PDB file of C-alpha atoms in Angstrom:
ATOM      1  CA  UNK B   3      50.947 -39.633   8.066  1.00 89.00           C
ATOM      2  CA  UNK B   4      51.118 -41.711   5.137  1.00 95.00           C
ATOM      3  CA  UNK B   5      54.888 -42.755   4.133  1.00 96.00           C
ATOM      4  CA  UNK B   6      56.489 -43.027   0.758  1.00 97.00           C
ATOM      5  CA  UNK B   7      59.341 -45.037   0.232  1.00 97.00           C
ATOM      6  CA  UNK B   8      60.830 -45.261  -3.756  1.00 98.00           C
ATOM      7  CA  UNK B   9      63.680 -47.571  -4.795  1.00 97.00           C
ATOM      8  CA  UNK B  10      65.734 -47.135  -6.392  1.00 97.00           C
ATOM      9  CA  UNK B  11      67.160 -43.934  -4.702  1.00 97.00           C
ATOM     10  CA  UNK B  12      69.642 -43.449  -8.244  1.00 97.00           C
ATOM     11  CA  UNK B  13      69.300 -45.534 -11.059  1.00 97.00           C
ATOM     12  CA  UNK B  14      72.413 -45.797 -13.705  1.00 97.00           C
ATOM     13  CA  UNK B  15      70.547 -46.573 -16.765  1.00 97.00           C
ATOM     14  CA  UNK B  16      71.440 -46.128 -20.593  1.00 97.00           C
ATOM     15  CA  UNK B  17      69.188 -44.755 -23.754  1.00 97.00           C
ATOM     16  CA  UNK B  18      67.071 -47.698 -25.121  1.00 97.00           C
ATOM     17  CA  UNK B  19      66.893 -49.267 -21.132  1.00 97.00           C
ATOM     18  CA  UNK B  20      63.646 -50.153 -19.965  1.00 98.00           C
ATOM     19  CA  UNK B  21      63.513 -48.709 -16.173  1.00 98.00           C
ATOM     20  CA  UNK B  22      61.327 -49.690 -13.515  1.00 98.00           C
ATOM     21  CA  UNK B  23      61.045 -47.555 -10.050  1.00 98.00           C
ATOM     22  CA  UNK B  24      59.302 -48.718  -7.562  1.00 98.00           C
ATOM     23  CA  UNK B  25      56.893 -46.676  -4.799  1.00 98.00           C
ATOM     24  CA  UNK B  26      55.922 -48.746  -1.370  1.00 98.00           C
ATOM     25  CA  UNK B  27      53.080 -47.032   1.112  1.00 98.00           C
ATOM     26  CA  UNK B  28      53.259 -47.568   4.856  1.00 98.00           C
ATOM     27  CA  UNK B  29      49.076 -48.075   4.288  1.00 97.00           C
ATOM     28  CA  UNK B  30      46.898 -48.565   1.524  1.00 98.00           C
ATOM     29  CA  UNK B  31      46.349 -46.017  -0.739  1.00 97.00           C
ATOM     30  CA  UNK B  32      44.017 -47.810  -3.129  1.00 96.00           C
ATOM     31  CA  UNK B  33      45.368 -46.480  -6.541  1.00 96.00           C
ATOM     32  CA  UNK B  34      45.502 -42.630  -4.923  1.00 96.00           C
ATOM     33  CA  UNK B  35      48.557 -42.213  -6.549  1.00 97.00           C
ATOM     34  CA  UNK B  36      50.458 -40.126  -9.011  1.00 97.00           C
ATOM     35  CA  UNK B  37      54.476 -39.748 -10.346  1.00 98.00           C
ATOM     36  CA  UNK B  38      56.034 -36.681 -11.685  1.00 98.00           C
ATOM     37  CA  UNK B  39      59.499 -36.146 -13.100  1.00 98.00           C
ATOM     38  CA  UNK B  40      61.651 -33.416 -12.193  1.00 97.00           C
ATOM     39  CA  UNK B  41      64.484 -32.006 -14.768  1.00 96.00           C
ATOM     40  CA  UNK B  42      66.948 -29.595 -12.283  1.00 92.00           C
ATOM     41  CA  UNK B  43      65.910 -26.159 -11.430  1.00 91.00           C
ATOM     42  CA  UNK B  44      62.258 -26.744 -13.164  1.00 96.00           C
ATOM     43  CA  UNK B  45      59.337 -27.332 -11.509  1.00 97.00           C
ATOM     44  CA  UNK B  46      57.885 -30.985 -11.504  1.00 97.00           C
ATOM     45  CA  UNK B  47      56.031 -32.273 -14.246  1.00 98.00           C
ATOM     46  CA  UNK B  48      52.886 -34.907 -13.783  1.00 97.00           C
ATOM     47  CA  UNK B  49      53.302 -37.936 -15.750  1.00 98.00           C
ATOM     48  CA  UNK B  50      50.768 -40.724 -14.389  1.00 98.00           C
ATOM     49  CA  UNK B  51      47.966 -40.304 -11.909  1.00 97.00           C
ATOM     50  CA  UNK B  52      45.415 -42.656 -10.601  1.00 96.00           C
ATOM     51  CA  UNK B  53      48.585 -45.070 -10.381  1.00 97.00           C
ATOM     52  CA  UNK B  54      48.312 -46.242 -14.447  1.00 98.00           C
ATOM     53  CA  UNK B  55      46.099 -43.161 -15.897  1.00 97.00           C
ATOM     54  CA  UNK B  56      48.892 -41.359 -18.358  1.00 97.00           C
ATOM     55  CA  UNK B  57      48.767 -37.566 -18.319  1.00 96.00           C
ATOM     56  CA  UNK B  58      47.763 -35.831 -21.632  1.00 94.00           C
ATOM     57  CA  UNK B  59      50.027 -35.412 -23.669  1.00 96.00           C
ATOM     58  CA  UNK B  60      52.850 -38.072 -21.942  1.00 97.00           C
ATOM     59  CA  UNK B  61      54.585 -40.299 -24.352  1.00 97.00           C
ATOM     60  CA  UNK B  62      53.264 -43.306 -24.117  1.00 98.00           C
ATOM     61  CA  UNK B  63      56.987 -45.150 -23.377  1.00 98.00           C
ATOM     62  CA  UNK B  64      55.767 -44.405 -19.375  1.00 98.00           C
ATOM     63  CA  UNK B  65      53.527 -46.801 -17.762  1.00 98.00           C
ATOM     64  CA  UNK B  66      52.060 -47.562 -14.391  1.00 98.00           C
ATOM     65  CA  UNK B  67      50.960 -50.079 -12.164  1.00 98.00           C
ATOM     66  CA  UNK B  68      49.530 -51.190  -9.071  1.00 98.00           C
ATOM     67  CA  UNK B  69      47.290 -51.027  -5.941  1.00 97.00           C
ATOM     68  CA  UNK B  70      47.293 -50.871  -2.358  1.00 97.00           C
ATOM     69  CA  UNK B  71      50.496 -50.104  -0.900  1.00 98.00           C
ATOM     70  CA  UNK B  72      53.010 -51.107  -4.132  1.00 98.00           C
ATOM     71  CA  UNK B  73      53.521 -49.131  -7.342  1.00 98.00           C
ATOM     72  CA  UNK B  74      55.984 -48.990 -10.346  1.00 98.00           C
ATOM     73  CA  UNK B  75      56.556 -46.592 -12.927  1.00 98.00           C
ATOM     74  CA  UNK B  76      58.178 -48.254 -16.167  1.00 98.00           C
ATOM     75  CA  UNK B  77      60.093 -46.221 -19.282  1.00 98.00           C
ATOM     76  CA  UNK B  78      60.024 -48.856 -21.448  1.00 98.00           C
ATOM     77  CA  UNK B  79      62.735 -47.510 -23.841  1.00 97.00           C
ATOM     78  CA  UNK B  80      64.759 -44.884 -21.841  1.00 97.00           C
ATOM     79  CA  UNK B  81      65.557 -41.469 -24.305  1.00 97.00           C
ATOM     80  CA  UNK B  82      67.451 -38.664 -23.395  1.00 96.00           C
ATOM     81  CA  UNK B  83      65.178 -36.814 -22.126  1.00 96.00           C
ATOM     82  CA  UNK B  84      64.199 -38.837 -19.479  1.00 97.00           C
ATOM     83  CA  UNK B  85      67.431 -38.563 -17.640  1.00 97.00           C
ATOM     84  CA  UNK B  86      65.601 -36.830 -14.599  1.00 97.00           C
ATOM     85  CA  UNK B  87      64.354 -37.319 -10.750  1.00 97.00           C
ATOM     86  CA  UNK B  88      61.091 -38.821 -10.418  1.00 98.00           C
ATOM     87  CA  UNK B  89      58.530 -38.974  -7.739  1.00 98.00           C
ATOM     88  CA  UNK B  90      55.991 -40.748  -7.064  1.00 98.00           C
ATOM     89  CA  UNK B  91      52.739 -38.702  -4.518  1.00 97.00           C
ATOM     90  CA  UNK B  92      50.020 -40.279  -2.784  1.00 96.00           C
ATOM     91  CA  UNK B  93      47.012 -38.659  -2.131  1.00 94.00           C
ATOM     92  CA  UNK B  94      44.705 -41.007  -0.520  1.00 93.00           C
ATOM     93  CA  UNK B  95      44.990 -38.438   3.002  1.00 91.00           C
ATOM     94  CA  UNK B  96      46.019 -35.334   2.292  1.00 89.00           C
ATOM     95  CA  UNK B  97      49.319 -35.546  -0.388  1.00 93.00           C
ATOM     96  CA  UNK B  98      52.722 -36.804   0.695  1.00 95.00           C
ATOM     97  CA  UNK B  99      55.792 -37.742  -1.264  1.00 96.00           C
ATOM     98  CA  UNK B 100      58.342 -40.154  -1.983  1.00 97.00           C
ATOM     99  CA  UNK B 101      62.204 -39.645  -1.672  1.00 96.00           C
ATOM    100  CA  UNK B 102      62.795 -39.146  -5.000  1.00 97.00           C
ATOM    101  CA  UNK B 103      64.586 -41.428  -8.007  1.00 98.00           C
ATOM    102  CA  UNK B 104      67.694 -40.420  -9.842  1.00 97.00           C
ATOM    103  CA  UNK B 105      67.855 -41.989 -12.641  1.00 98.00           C
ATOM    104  CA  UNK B 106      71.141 -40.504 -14.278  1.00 97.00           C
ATOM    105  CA  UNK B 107      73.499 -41.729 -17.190  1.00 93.00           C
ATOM    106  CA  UNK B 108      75.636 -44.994 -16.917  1.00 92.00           C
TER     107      UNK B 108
ATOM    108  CA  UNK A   7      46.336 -22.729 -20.292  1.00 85.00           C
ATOM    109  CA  UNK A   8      46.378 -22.084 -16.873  1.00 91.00           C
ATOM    110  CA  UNK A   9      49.974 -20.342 -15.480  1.00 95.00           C
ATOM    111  CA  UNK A  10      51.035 -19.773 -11.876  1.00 96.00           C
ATOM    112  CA  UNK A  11      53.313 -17.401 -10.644  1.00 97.00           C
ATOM    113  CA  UNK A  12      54.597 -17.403  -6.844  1.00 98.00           C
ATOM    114  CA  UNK A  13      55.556 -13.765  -5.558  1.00 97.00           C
ATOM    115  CA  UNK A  14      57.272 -12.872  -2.487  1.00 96.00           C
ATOM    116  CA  UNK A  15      60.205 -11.398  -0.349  1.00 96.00           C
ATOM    117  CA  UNK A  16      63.735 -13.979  -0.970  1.00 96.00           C
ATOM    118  CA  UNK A  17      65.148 -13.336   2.525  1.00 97.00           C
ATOM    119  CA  UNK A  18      63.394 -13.351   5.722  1.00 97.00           C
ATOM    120  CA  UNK A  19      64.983 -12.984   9.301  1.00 97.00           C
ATOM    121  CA  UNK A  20      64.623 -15.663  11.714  1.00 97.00           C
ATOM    122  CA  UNK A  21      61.367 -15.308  13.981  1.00 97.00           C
ATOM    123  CA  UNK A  22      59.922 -13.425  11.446  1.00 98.00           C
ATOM    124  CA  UNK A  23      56.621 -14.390   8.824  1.00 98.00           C
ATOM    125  CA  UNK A  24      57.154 -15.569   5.610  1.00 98.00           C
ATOM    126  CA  UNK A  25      54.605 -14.621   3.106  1.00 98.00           C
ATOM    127  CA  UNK A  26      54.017 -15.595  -0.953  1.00 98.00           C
ATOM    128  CA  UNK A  27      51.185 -15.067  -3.085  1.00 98.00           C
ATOM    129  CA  UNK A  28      50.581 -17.179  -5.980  1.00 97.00           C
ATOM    130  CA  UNK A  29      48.403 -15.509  -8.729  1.00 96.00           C
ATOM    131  CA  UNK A  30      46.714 -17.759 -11.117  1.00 94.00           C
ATOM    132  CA  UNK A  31      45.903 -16.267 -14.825  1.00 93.00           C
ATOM    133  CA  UNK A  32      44.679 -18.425 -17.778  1.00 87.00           C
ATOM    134  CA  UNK A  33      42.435 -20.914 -16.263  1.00 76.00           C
ATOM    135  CA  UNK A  34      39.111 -21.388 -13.756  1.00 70.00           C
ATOM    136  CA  UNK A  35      39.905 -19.701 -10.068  1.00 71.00           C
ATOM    137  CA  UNK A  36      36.459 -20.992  -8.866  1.00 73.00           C
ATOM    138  CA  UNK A  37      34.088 -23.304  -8.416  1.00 72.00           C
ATOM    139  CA  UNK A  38      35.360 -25.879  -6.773  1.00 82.00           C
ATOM    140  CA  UNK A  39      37.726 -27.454  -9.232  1.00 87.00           C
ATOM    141  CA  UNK A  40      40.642 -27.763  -7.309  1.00 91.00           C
ATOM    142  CA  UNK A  41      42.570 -27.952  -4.516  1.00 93.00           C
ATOM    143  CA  UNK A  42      44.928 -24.389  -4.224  1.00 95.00           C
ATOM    144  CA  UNK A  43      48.349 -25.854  -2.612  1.00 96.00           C
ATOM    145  CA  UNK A  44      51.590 -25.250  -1.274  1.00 98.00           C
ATOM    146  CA  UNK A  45      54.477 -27.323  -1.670  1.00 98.00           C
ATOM    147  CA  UNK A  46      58.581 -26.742  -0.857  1.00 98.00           C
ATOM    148  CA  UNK A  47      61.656 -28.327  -1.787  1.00 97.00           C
ATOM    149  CA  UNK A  48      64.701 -28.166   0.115  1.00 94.00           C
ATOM    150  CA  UNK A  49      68.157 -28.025  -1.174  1.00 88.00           C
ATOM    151  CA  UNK A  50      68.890 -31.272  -2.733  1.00 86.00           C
ATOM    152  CA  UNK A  51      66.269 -32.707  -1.369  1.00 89.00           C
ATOM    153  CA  UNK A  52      62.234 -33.890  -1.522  1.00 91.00           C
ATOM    154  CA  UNK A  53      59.436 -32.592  -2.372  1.00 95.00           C
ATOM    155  CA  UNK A  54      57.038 -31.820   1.192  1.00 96.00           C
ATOM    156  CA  UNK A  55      53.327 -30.986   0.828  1.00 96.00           C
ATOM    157  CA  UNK A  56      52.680 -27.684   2.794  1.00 97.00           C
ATOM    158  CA  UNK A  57      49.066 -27.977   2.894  1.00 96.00           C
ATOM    159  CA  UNK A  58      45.767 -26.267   0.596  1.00 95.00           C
ATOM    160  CA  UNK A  59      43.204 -23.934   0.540  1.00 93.00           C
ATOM    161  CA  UNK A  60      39.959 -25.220  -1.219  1.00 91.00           C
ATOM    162  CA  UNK A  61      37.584 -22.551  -2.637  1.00 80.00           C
ATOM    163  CA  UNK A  62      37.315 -19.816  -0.506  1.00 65.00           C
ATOM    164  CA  UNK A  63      36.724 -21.903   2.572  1.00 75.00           C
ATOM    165  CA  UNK A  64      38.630 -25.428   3.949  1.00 85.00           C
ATOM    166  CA  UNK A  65      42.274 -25.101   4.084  1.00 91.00           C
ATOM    167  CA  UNK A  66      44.389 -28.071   5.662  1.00 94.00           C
ATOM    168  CA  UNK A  67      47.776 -28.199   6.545  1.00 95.00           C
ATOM    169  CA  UNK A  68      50.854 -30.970   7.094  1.00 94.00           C
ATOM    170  CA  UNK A  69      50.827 -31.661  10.380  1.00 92.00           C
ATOM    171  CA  UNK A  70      54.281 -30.910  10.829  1.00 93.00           C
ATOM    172  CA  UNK A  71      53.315 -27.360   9.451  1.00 96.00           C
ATOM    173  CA  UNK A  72      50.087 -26.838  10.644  1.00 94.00           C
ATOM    174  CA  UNK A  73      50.551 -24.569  13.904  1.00 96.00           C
ATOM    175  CA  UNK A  74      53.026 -22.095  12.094  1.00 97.00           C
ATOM    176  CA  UNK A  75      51.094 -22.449   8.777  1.00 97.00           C
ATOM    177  CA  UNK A  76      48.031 -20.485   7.129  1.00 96.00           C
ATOM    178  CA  UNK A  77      47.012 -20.331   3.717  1.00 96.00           C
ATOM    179  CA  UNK A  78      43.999 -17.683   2.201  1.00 93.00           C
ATOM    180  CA  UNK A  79      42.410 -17.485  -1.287  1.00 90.00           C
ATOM    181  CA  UNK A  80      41.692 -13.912  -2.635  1.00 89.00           C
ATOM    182  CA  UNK A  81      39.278 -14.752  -5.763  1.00 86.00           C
ATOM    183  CA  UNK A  82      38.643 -11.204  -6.984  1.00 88.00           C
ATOM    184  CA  UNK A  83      42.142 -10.870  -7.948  1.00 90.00           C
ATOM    185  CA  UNK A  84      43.009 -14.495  -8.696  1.00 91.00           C
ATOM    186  CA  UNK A  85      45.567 -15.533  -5.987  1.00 93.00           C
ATOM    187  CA  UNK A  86      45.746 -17.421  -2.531  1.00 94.00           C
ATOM    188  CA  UNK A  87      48.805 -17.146  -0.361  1.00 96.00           C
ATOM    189  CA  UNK A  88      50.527 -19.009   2.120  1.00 98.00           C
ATOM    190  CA  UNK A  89      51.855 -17.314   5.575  1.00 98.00           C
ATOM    191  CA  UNK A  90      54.447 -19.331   7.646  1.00 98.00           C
ATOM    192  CA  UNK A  91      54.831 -17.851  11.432  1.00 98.00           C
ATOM    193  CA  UNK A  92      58.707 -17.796  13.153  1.00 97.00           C
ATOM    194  CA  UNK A  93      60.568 -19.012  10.379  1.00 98.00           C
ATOM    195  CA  UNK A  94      63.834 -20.803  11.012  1.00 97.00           C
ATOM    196  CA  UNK A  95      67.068 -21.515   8.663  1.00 96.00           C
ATOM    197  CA  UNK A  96      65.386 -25.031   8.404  1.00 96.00           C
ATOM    198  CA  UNK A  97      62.205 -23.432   6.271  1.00 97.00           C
ATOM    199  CA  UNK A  98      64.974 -22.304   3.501  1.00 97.00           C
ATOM    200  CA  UNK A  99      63.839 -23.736   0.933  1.00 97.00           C
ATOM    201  CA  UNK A 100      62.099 -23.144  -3.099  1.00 97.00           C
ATOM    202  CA  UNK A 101      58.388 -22.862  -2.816  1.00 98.00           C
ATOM    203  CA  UNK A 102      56.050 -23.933  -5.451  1.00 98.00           C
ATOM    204  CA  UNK A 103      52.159 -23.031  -5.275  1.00 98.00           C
ATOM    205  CA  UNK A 104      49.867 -25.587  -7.427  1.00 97.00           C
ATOM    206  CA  UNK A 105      46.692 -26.714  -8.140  1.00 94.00           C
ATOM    207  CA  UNK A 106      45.510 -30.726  -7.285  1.00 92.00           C
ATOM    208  CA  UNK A 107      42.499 -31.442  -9.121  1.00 89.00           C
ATOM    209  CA  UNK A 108      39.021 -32.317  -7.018  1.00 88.00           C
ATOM    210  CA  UNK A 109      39.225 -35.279  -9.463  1.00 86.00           C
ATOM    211  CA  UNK A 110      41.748 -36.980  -9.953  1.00 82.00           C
ATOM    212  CA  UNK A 111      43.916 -35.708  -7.069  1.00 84.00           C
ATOM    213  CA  UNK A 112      47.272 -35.231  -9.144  1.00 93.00           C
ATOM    214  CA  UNK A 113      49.110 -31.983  -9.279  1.00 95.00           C
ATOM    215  CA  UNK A 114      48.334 -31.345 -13.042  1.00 94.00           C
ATOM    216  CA  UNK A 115      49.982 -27.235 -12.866  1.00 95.00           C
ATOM    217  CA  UNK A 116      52.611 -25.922 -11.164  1.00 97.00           C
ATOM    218  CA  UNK A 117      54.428 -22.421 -10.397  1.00 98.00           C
ATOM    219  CA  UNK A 118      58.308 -22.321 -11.728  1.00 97.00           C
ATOM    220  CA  UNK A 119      58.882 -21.752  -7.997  1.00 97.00           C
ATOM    221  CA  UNK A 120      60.631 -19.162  -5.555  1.00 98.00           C
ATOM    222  CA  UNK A 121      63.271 -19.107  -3.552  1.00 97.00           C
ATOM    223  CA  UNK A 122      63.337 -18.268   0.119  1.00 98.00           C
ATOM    224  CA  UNK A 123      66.202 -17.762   2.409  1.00 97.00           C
ATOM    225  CA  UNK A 124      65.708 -17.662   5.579  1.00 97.00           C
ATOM    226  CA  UNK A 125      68.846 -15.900   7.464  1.00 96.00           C
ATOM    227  CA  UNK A 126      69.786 -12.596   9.188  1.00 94.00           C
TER     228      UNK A 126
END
């Protein structure tokens, strides 16, 4: 199996922040990878796949990067909105996930 | 736009089968598209892939899931469904059915999700 690990596992961030979470892969992945943000009792919602391709109809204030075995999702201005529980998802072998970011009000 | 709707009992007894359909409306159910998947969340916790079903024919599983586990895809009435074999208090959990694209390998749709409890 293919392990996930994010860090932060809660973020304390404020509106206008620029955020970064980071996603680490016990192998590489190549850029098999995807992030989603979760608002409570809602189902996930895909922001990025192919580790920097933005979902239609994303705003354009999430980014993200990298390769191999080490990703990051950035907000770039944090809005209220965003106050959520991302995840980042490989699925270079079958799909597996990452613990999970809270990124919550400071 | 493509919705997806999971259906099934909210309690099951211990030892017993858990079964959920998922019926798809709004969008392509064949040919090959996608990737027809399972995924739970525990309380307060992660998200853990289940496994898929790919157009009427390979299905594969988490290995941690895979000997209790089988999934089926029912195209004349636009569903697939998952069956999980002696369920324990440790498979309560919200179950979302989805669809990963062939493609691009993200989970682009989603269910809202069901509840199961698993007690007597």
């Amino acid at each position: 199996d293919i392990q996930m690990t994010q860090s932060p596992s809660t973020l304390s961030a404020s509106v206008g922040d620029r955020v970064t979470i980071t996603c680490r892969a016990s192998q590489t992945i190549a850029d098999f990878l995807a992030w989603y943000q979760q608002n409570p009792g809602k189902a996930p919602k895909l922001l990025i796949y192919r580790a920097s391709t933005l979902e239609t109809g994303v705003p354009s204030r999430f980014s993200g990067s990298g390769s191999g075995t080490t990703f990051t999702l950035t907000i770039s201005s944090l809005q209220p909105d965003d106050f959520a529980t991302y995840y980042c998802q490989q699925y270079d072998t079958y799909l597996s996930f990452g613990g999970g970011t809270k990124v919550e009000i400071k | 736009q493509v919705v997806l709707q999971e259906s099934g009992p909210r309690l099951v007894r211990p030892s017993q089968t858990l079964s959920l359909t998922c019926t798809v409306s709004g969008g392509s159910f064949s040919g090959g598209d996608y990737y027809w998947t399972w995924i739970r969340q525990h309380p307060g916790r992660g998200l853990e892939w289940i496994g898929y079903v790919y157009d009427s024919g390979p299905t594969h599983y988490s290995p941690s899931l895979e000997s209790r586990a089988s999934m089926s895809l029912d195209t004349s009435n636009n569903e697939f469904s998952l069956t999980l074999k002696s369920v324990t208090a440790a498979d309560t959990a919200l179950y979302y059915c989805a669809r990963e694209s062939v493609v691009y390998g993200a989970l682009g749709d989603w269910g809202q999700g069901t509840q199961v409890i698993v007690s007597s």
